[in-house]
Short mmCIF file of C-alpha atoms in Angstrom, two decimals:
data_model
loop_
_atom_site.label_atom_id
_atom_site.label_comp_id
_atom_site.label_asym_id
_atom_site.label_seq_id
_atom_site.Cartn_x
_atom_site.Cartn_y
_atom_site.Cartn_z
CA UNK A 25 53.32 -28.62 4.24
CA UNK A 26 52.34 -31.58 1.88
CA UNK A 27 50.03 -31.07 -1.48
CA UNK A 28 47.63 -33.85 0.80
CA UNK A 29 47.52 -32.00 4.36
CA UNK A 30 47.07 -28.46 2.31
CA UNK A 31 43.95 -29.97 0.25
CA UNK A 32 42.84 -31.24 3.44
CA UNK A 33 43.22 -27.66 5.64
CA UNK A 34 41.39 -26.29 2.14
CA UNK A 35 38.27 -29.21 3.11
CA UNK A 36 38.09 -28.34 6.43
CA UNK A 37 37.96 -24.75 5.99
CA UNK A 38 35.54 -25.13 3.93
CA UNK A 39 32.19 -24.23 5.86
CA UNK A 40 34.29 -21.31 7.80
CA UNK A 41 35.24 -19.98 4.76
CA UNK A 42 32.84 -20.05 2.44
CA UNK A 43 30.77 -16.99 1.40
CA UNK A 44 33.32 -14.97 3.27
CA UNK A 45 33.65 -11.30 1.51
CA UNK A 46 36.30 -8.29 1.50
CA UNK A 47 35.37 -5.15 0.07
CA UNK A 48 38.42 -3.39 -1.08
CA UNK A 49 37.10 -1.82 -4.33
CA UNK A 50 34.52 1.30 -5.61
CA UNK A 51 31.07 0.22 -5.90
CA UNK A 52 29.04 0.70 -9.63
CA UNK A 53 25.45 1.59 -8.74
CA UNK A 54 22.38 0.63 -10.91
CA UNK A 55 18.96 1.79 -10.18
CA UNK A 56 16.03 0.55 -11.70
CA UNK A 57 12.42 0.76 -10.50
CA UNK A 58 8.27 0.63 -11.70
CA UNK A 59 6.03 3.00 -10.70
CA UNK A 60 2.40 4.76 -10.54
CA UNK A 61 2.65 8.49 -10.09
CA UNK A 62 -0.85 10.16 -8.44
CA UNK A 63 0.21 13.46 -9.71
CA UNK A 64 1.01 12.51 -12.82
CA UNK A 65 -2.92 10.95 -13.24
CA UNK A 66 -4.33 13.67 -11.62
CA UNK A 67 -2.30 16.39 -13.40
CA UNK A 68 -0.73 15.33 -16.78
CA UNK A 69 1.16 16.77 -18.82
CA UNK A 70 2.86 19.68 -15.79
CA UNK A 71 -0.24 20.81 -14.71
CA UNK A 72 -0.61 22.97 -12.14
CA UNK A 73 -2.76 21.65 -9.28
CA UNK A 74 -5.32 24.38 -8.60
CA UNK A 75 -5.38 26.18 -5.11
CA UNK A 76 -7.65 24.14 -2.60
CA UNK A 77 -11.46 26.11 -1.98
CA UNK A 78 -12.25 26.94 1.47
CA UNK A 79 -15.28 25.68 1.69
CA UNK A 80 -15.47 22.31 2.91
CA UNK A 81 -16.12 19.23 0.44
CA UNK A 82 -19.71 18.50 1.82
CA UNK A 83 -20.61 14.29 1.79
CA UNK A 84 -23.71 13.04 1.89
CA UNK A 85 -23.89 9.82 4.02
CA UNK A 86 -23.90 6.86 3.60
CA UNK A 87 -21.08 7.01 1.10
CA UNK A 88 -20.51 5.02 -2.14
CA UNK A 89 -16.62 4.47 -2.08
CA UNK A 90 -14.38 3.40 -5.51
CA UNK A 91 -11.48 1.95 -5.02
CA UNK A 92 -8.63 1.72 -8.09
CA UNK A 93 -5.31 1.69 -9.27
CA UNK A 94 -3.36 4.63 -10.43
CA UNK A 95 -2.30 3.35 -13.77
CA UNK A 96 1.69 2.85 -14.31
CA UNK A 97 3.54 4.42 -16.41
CA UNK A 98 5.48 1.33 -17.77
CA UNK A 99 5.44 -2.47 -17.29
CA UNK A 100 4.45 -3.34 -13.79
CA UNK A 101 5.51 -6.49 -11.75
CA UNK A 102 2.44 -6.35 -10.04
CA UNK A 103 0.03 -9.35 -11.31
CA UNK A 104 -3.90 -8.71 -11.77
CA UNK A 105 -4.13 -10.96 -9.11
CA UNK A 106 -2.49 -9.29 -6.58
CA UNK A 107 -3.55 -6.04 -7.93
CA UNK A 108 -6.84 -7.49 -6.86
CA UNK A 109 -5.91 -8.71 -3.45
CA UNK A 110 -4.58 -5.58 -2.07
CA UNK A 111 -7.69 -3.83 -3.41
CA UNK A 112 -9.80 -6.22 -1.57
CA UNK A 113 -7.90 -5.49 1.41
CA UNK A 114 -8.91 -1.65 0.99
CA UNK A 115 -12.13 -2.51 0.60
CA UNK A 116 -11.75 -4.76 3.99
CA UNK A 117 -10.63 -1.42 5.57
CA UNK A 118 -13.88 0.15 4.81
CA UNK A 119 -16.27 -2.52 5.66
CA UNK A 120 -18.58 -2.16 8.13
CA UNK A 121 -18.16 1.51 8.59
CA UNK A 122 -21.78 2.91 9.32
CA UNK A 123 -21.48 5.97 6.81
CA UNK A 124 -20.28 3.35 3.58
CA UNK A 125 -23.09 2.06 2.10
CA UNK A 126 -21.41 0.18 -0.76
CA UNK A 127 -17.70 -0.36 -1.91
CA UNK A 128 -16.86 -0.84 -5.94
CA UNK A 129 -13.10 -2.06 -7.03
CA UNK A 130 -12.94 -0.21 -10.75
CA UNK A 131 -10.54 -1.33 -13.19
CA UNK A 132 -7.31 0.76 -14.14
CA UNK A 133 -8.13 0.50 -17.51
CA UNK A 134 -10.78 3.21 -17.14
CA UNK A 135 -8.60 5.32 -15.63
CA UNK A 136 -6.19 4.70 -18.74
CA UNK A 137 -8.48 6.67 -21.02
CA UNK A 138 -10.15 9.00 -18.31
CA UNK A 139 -6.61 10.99 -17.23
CA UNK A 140 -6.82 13.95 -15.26
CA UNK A 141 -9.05 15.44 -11.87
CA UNK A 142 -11.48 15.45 -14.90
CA UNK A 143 -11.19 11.91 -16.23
CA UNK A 144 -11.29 10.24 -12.23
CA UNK A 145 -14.68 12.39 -11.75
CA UNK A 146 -16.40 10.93 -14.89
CA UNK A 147 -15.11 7.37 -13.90
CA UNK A 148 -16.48 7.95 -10.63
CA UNK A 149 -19.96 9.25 -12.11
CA UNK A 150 -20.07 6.38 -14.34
CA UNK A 151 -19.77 3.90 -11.25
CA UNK A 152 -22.26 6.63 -9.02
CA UNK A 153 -19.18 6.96 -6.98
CA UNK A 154 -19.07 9.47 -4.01
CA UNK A 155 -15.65 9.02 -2.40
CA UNK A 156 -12.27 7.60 -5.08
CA UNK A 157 -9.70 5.55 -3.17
CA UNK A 158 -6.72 5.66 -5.62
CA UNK A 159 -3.84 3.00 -5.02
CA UNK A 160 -0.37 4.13 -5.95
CA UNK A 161 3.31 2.73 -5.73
CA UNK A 162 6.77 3.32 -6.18
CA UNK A 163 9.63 0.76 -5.99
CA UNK A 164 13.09 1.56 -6.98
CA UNK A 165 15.60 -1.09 -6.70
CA UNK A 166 19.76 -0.36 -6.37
CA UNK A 167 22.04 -2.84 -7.40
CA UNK A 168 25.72 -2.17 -6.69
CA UNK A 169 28.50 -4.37 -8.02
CA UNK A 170 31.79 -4.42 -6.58
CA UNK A 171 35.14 -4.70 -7.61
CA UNK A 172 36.45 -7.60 -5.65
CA UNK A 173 33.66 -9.74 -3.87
CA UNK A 174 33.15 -12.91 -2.77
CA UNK A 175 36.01 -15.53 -2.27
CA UNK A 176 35.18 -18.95 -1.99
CA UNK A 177 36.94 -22.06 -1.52
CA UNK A 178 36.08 -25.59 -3.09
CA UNK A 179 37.93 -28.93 -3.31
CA UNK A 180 40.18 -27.35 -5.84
CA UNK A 181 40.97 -24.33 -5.14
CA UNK A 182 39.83 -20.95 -4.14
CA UNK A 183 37.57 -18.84 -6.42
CA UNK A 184 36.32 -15.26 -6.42
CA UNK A 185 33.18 -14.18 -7.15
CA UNK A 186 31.73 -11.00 -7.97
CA UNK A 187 28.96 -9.82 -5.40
CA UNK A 188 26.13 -7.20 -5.50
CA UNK A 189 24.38 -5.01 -2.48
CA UNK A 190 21.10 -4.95 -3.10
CA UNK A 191 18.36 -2.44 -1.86
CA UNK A 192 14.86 -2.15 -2.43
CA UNK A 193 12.73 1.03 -1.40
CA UNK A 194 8.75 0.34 -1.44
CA UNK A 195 5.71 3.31 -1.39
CA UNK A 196 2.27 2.05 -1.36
CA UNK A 197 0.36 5.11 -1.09
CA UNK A 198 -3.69 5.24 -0.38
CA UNK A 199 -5.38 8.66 -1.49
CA UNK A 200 -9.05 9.29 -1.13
CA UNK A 201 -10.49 11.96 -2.61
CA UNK A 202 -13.88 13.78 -2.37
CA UNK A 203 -15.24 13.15 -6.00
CA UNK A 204 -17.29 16.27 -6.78
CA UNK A 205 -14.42 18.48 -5.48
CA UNK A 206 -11.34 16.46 -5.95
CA UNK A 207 -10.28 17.33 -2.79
CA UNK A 208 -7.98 15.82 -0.88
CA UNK A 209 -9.75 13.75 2.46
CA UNK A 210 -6.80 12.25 3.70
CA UNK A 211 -4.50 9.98 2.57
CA UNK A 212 -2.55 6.24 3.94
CA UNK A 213 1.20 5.21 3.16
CA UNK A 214 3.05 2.16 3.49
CA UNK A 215 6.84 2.30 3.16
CA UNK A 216 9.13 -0.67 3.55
CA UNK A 217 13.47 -0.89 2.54
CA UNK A 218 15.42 -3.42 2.95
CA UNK A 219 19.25 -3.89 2.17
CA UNK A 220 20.92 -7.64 0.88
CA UNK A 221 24.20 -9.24 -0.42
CA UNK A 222 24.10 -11.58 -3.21
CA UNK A 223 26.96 -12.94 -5.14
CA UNK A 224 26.36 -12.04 -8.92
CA UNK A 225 24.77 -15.54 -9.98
CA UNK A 226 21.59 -15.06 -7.36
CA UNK A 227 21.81 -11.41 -7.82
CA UNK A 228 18.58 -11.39 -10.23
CA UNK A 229 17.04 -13.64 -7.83
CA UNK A 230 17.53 -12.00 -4.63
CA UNK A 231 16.07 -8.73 -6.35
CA UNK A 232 13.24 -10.47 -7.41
CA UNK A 233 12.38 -11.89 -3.51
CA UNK A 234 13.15 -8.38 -1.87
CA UNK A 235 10.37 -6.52 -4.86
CA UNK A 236 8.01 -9.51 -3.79
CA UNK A 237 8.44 -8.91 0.21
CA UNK A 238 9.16 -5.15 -0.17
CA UNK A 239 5.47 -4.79 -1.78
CA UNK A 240 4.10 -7.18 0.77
CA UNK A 241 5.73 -5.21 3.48
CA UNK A 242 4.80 -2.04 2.46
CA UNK A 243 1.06 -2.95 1.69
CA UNK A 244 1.03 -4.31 5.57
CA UNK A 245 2.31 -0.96 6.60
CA UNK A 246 -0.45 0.62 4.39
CA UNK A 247 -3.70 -0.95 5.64
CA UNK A 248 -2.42 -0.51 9.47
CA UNK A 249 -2.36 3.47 8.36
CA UNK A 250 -5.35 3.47 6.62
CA UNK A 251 -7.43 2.13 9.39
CA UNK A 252 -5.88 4.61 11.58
CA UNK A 253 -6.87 7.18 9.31
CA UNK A 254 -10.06 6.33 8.71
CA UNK A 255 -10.82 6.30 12.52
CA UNK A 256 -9.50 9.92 12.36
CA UNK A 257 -11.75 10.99 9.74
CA UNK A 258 -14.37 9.88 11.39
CA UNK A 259 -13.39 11.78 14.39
CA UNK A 260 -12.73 15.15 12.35
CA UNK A 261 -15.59 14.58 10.54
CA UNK A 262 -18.06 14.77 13.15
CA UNK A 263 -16.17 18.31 14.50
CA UNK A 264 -16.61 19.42 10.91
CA UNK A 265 -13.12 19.78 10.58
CA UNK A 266 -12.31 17.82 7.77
CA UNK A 267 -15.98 17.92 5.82
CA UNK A 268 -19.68 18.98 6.28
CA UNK A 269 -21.84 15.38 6.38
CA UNK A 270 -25.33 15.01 6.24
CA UNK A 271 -27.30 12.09 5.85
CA UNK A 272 -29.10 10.95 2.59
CA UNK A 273 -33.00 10.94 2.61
CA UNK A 274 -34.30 7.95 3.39
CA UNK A 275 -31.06 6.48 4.30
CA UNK A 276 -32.59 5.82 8.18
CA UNK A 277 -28.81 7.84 9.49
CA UNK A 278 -29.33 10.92 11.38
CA UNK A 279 -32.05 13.21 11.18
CA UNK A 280 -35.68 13.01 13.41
CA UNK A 281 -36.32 9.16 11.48
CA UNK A 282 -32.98 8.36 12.85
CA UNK A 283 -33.77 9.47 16.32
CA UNK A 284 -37.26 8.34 16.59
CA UNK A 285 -35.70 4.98 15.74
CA UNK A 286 -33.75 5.14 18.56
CA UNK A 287 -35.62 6.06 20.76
CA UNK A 288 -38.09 3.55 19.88
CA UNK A 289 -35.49 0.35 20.34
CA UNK A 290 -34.47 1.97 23.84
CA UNK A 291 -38.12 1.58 24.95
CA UNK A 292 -38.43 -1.53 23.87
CA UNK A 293 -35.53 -2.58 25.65
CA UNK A 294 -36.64 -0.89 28.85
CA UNK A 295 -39.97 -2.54 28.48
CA UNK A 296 -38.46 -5.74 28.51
CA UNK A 297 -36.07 -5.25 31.72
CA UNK A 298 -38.86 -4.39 33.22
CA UNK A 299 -40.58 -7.09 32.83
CA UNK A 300 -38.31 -9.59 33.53
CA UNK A 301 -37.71 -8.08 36.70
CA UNK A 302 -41.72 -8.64 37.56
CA UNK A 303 -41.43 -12.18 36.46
CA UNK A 304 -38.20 -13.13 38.67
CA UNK A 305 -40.25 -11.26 41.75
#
């Protein structure tokens, strides 16, 4: 076969070829990742969480909810701004429930000098915060390079080209927490993983577009739990499974006011079938 028809067979090849990969080496794995542990805010430094009373946490309706962000550890990829979108979208969560009055998005750099079941409570008090939503996250990313990767043929020649299998694990984790007992109400995760080749150039940039869509993934996941949850709270709440509620005075919720009130609008409404049905005879 001529130098001419082989360059040709090399040209047409070409798009059948290209990005074509053999693994016949051992992988090196490198993990990297950002992170903002809950324990670690709640109890620093190894403490010990104490046991949980028996009583249950009693909440006085309607509630004033805080919403923030467990502080990380290190540098975070997360921007301010997007800090501040998934917050909003906890708040969004909450919204229009009957028993939240108001909903407050805190900054994380309270909770930066307020560690500790102690340190969220005085935060809380300083906001008049009943109920702490606390935003958390993990992401761990694992890059493994392999010995022989991707071969790839040009105009000139072939060329090989190292390649990387990338993964990228996601946590967004939702905890809310009864303020004046730190206890635990119930809690809302979003988990997301997902698994991609690169060749070694794009390898930084394929990890950077999986941490982007693995937190927007995960957060998706989140916010469908946590409106699942907080219809189940709701639910247990009212059995007086999960806490003891009673409503505020002078908040117009339950109670004789609240009932009167009812019972009021249901006349009123009776009144007016009733009269309509006159008028049309």
């Amino acid at each position: 076969m001529t130098g001419k028809r082989l360059t040709l067979l090399a040209t047409l090849s070409l798009p059948f070829l290209a990005g074509c990969s053999f693994l016949l080496g051992s992988e090196e794995q490198v993990r990297s990742g950002e992170s903002s542990s809950l324990v670690d805010y709640l109890y620093p430094d190894g403490q010990i969480p104490p046991p949980a009373p028996e009583e249950l946490p009693r909440l006085d309706l309607p509630l004033r909810v805080g919403i923030a962000f467990v502080p990380s550890a290190g540098r975070s990829d997360l921007s301010e701004a997007q800090k501040a979108a998934l917050m909003q979208q906890v708040a969004e969560a909450f919204r229009d429930r009957p028993y939240v009055s108001s909903i407050e998005a805190i900054s994380e750099h309270y909770l930066r000098s307020a560690k500790g079941v102690l340190g969220m409570q005085q935060v809380a008090g300083l906001h008049g915060i009943d109920v702490m939503a606390l935003v958390s996250y993990d992401q761990i990313s694992f890059s493994s390079e392999r010995d022989s990767a991707l071969l790839y043929w040009t105009i000139v020649g072939t060329a090989f080209v190292k390649g990387n299998s990338n993964e990228v694990q996601t946590l967004i984790d939702t905890a809310v927490f009864d303020v004046s007992t730190a206890r635990l109400l119930f809690r809302a995760p979003g988990i997301h993983s997902q698994q991609r080749n690169s060749t070694f150039f794009d390898n930084a940039r394929e990890l950077r577009e999986l941490r982007s869509v693995g937190f927007a993934a995960a957060n998706e996941h989140m916010i469908v739990n946590l409106e699942h949850e907080l219809g189940e709270f709701e639910e247990q709440a009212k059995a007086g499974e999960t806490a003891t509620v009673a409503w505020r005075d002078g908040s117009g919720g339950g109670g004789s006011s609240g009932a009167i009130f009812l019972l009021v609008l249901f006349g009123l409404a009776f009144l007016t079938l009733c009269r309509k049905g006159r008028s049309e005879l």
